[in-house]
Short mmCIF file of C-alpha atoms and ligand atoms in Angstrom, two decimals:
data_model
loop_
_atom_site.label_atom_id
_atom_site.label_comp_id
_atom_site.label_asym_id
_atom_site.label_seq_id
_atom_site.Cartn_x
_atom_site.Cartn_y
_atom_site.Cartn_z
CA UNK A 1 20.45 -25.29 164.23
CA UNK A 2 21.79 -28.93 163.99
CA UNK A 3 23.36 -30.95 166.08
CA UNK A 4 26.85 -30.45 165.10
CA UNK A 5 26.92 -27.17 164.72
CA UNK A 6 25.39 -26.48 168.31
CA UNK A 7 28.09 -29.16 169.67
CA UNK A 8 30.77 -26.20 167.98
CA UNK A 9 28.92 -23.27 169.41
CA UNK A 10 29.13 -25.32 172.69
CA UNK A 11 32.62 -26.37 172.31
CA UNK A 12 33.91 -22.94 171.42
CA UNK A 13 32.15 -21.37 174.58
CA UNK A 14 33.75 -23.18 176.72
CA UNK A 15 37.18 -23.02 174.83
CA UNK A 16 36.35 -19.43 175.43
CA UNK A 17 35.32 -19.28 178.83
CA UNK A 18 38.38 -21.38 180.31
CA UNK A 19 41.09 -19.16 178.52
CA UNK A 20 39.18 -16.37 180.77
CA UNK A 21 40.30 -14.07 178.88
CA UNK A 22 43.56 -14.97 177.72
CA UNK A 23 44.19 -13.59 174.08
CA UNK A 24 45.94 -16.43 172.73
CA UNK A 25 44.85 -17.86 169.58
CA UNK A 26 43.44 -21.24 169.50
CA UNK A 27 42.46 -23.62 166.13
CA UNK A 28 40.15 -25.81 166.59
CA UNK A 29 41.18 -28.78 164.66
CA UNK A 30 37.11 -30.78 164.21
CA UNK A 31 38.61 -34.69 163.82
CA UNK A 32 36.01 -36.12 161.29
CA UNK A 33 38.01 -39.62 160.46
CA UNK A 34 34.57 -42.02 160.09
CA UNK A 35 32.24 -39.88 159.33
CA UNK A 36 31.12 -38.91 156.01
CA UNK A 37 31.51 -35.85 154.09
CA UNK A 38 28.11 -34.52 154.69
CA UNK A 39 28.46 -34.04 158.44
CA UNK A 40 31.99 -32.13 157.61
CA UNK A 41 30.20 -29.96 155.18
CA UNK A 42 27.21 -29.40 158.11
CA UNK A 43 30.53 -28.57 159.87
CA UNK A 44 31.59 -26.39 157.13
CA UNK A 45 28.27 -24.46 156.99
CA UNK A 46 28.71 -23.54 160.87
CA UNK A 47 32.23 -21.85 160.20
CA UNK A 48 34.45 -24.73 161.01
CA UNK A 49 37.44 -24.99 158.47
CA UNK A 50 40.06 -26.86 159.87
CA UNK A 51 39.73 -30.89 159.88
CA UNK A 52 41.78 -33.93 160.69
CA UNK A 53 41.54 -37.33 159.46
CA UNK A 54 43.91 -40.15 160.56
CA UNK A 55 43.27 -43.01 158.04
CA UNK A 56 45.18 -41.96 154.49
CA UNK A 57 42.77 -43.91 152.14
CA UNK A 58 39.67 -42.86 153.33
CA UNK A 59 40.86 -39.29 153.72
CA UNK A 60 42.16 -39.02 150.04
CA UNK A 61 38.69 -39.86 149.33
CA UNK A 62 36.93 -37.67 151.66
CA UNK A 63 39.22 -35.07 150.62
CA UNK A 64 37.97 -35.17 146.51
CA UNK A 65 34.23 -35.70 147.56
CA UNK A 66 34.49 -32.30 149.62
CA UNK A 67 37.14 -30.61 146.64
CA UNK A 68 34.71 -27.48 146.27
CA UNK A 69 35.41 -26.20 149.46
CA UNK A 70 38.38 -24.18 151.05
CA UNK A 71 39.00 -26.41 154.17
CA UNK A 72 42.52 -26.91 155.77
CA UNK A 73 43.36 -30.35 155.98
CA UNK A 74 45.19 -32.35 159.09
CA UNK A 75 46.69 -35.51 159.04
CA UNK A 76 46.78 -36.66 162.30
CA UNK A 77 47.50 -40.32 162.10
CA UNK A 78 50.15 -42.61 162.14
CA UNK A 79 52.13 -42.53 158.59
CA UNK A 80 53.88 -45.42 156.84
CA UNK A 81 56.26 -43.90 154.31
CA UNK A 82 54.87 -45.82 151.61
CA UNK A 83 51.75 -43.42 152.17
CA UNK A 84 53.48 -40.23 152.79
CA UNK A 85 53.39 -39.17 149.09
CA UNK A 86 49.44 -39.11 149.06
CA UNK A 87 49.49 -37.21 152.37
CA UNK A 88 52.06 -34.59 151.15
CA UNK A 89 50.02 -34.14 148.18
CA UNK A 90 46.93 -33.84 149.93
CA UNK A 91 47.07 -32.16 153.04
CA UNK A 92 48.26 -28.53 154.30
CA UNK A 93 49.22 -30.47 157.71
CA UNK A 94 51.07 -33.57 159.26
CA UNK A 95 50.86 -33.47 163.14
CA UNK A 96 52.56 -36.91 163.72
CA UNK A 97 56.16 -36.74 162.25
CA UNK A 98 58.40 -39.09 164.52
CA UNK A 99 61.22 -40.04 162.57
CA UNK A 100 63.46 -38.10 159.64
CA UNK A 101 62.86 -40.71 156.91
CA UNK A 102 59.35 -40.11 156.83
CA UNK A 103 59.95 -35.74 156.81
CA UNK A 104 62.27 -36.63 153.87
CA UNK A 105 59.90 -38.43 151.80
CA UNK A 106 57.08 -35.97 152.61
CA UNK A 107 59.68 -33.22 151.92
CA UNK A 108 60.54 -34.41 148.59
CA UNK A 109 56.67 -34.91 147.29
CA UNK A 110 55.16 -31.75 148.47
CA UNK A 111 54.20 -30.46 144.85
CA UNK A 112 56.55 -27.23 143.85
CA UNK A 113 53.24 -25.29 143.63
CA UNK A 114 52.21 -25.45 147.03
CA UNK A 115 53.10 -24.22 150.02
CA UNK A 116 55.95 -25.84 151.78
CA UNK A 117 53.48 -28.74 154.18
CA UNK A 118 52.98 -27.34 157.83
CA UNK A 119 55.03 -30.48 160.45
CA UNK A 120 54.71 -30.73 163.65
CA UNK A 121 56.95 -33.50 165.60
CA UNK A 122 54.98 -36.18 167.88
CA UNK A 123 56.42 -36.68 171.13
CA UNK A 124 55.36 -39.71 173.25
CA UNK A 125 54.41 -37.49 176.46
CA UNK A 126 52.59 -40.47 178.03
CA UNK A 127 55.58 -42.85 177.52
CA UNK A 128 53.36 -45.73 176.32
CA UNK A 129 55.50 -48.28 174.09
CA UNK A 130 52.81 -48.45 171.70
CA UNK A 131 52.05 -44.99 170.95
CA UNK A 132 54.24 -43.24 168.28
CA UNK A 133 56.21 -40.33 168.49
CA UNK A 134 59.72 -39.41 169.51
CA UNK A 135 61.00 -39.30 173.34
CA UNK A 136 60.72 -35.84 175.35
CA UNK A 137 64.65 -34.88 174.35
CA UNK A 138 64.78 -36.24 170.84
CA UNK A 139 62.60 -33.96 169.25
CA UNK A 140 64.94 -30.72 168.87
CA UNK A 141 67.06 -33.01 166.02
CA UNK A 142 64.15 -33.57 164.44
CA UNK A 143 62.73 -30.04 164.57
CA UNK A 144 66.21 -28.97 163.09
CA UNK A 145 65.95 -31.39 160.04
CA UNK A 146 62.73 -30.72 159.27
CA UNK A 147 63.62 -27.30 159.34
CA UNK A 148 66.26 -27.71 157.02
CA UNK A 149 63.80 -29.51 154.58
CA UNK A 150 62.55 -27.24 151.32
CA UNK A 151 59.42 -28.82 151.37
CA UNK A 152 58.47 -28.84 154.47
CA UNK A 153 57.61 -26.13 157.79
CA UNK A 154 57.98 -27.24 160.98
CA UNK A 155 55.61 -25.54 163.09
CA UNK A 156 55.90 -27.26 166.09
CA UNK A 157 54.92 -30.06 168.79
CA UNK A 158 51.88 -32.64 169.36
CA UNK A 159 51.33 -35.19 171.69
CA UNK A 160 48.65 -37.38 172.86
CA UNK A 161 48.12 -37.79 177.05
CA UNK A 162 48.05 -41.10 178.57
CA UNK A 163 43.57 -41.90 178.25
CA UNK A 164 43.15 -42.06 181.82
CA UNK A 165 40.44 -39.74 182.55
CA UNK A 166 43.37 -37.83 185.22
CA UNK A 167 43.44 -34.19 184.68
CA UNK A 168 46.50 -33.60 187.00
CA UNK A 169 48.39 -36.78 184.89
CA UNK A 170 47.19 -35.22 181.76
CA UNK A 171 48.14 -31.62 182.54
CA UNK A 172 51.71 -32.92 183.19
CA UNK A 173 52.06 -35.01 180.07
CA UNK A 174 51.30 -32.14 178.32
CA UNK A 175 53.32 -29.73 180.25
CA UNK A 176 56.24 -31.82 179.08
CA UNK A 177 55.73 -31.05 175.56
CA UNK A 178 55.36 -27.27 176.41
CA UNK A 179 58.72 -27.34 177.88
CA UNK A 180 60.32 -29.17 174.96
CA UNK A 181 58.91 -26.21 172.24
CA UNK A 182 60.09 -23.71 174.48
CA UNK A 183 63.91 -25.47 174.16
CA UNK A 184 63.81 -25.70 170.58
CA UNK A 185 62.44 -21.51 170.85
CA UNK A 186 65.24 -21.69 173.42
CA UNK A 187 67.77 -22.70 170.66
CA UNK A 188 66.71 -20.74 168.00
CA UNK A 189 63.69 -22.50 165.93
CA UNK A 190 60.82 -20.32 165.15
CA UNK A 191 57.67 -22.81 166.32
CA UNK A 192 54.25 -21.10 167.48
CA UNK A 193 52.17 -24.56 167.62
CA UNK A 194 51.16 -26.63 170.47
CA UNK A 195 49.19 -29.61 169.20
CA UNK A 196 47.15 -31.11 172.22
CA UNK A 197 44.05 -31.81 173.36
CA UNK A 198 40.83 -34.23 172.55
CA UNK A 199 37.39 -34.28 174.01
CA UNK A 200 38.28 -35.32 177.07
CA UNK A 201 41.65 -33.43 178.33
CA UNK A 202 41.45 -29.91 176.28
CA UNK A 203 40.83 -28.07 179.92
CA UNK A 204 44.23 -29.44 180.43
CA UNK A 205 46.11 -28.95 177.72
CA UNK A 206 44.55 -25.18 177.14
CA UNK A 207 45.95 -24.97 180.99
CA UNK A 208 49.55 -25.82 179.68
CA UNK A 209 49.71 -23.95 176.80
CA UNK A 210 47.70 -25.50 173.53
CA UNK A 211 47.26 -23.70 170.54
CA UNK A 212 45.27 -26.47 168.90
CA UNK A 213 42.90 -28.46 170.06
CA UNK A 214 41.95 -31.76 167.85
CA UNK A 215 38.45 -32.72 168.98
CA UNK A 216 35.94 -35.15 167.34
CA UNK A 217 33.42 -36.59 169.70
CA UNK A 218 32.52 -33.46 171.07
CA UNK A 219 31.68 -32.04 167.87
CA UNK A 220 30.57 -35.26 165.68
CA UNK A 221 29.59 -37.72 168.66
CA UNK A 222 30.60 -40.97 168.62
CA UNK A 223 32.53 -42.40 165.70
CA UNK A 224 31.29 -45.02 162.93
CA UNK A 225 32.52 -48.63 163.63
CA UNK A 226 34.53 -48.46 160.55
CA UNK A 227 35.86 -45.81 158.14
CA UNK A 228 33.98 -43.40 155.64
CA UNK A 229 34.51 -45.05 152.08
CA UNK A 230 33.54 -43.00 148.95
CA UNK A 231 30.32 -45.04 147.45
CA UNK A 232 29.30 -45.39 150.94
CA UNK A 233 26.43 -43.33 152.29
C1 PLP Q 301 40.77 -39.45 166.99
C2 PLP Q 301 41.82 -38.49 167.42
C3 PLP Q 301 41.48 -37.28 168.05
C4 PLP Q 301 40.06 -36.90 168.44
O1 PLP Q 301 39.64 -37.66 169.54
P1 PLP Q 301 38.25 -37.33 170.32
O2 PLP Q 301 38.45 -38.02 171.62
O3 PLP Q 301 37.17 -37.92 169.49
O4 PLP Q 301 38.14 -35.87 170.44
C5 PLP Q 301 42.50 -36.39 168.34
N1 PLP Q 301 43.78 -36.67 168.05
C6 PLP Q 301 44.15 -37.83 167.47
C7 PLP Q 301 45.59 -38.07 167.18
C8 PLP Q 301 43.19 -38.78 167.15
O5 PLP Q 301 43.58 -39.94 166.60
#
């Protein structure tokens, strides 16, 4: 078997074992930004078909090289308008919305023949300045508007937890965004998805409610020092 696809046999064991029997459904989301297409096709081969990339350029590319097979596509970085269009084009999801300009313009390119692009809202759980996302309060506006948007689906919340290695400070970051989806459930938006979780804090985030994970390490190992480009071996 190789490497990565005993790291997802791993993985999903213990995604299995600490839901003890809970029968919610979890999607494992395998983050492959840096690495190159072959290791998401070894991926691929092992059953894995959902995949995030955060960088737009090198995913557009990784994207084409890996055209022949049905994979669903995440974007799960930080989006500049200017790039929506390529990402709205390209990808089946967008996990860090944070601001209604940016759901209009990815509204407006999704092409007519596809399905309407699957949103979820970032919330800044961990409060950092620098990190993205909307504040814990803000996001039912958003949720509404994207809502409202032909081209787009809001499915629901993701948020990153403060990196400190804290499973008690993680587990209430991330309860925070499980009580905002239940208040936009609470006033009447249909959202099933909890987007939470890395390698490091999924235990905690499957604790408070995730219904996808987005984990790269533990299935790839440690990233490239710089992105995938096509040409590139
Ligand atoms: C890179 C990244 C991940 C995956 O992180 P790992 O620690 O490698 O599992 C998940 N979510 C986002 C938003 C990322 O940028």
């Amino acid at each position: 078997m190789s490497p990565i696809a005993e790291n997802l046999q791993e993985l999903k064991r213990r995604i299995s074992e600490t839901l003890q029997g809970d029968s919610r459904a979890i999607t494992l989301v395998a983050v492959s930004k840096t690495h190159p297409p072959a290791m998401v096709r070894e991926a691929f081969a092992a059953g894995q078909r959902d995949f995030g990339e955060n960088y737009v350029q090198e995913a557009v590319a990784k994207i084409g090289a890996l055209a022949d097979l049905p994979a669903t596509w995440h974007f799960i970085g930080t989006l500049q308008s200017n790039k929506a269009r390529e990402v709205a084009m390209q990808f089946d999801w967008v996990h860090g919305v944070d601001r209604s300009k940016l759901a209009e313009v990815l509204s407006r390119h999704r092409p007519a023949g596809k399905a309407p692009l699957n949103v979820c809202v970032e919330v800044n759980i961990s409060e950092e300045a620098t990190k993205g996302g909307v504040k814990p309060g803000e996001a039912l506006a958003l949720a509404r508007h994207i809502a409202a948007l032909p081209g787009l689906r809001f499915r629901g919340l993701m948020g990153m937890a403060s990196p400190s290695g804290d499973e008690a400070k993680a587990r209430a970051e991330f309860a925070v965004l499980r009580r905002e989806l239940e208040a936009i459930r609470a006033a009447g938006l249909e959202g099933d998805t909890l987007s939470m979780g890395m390698s490091q804090d999924w235990r905690a985030a499957i604790a408070e409610g995730a219904t996808m994970l987005r984990i790269g390490t533990a299935i790839f190992g440690a990233r490239e020092a710089r992105a995938w480009r096509a040409g590139a071996a």
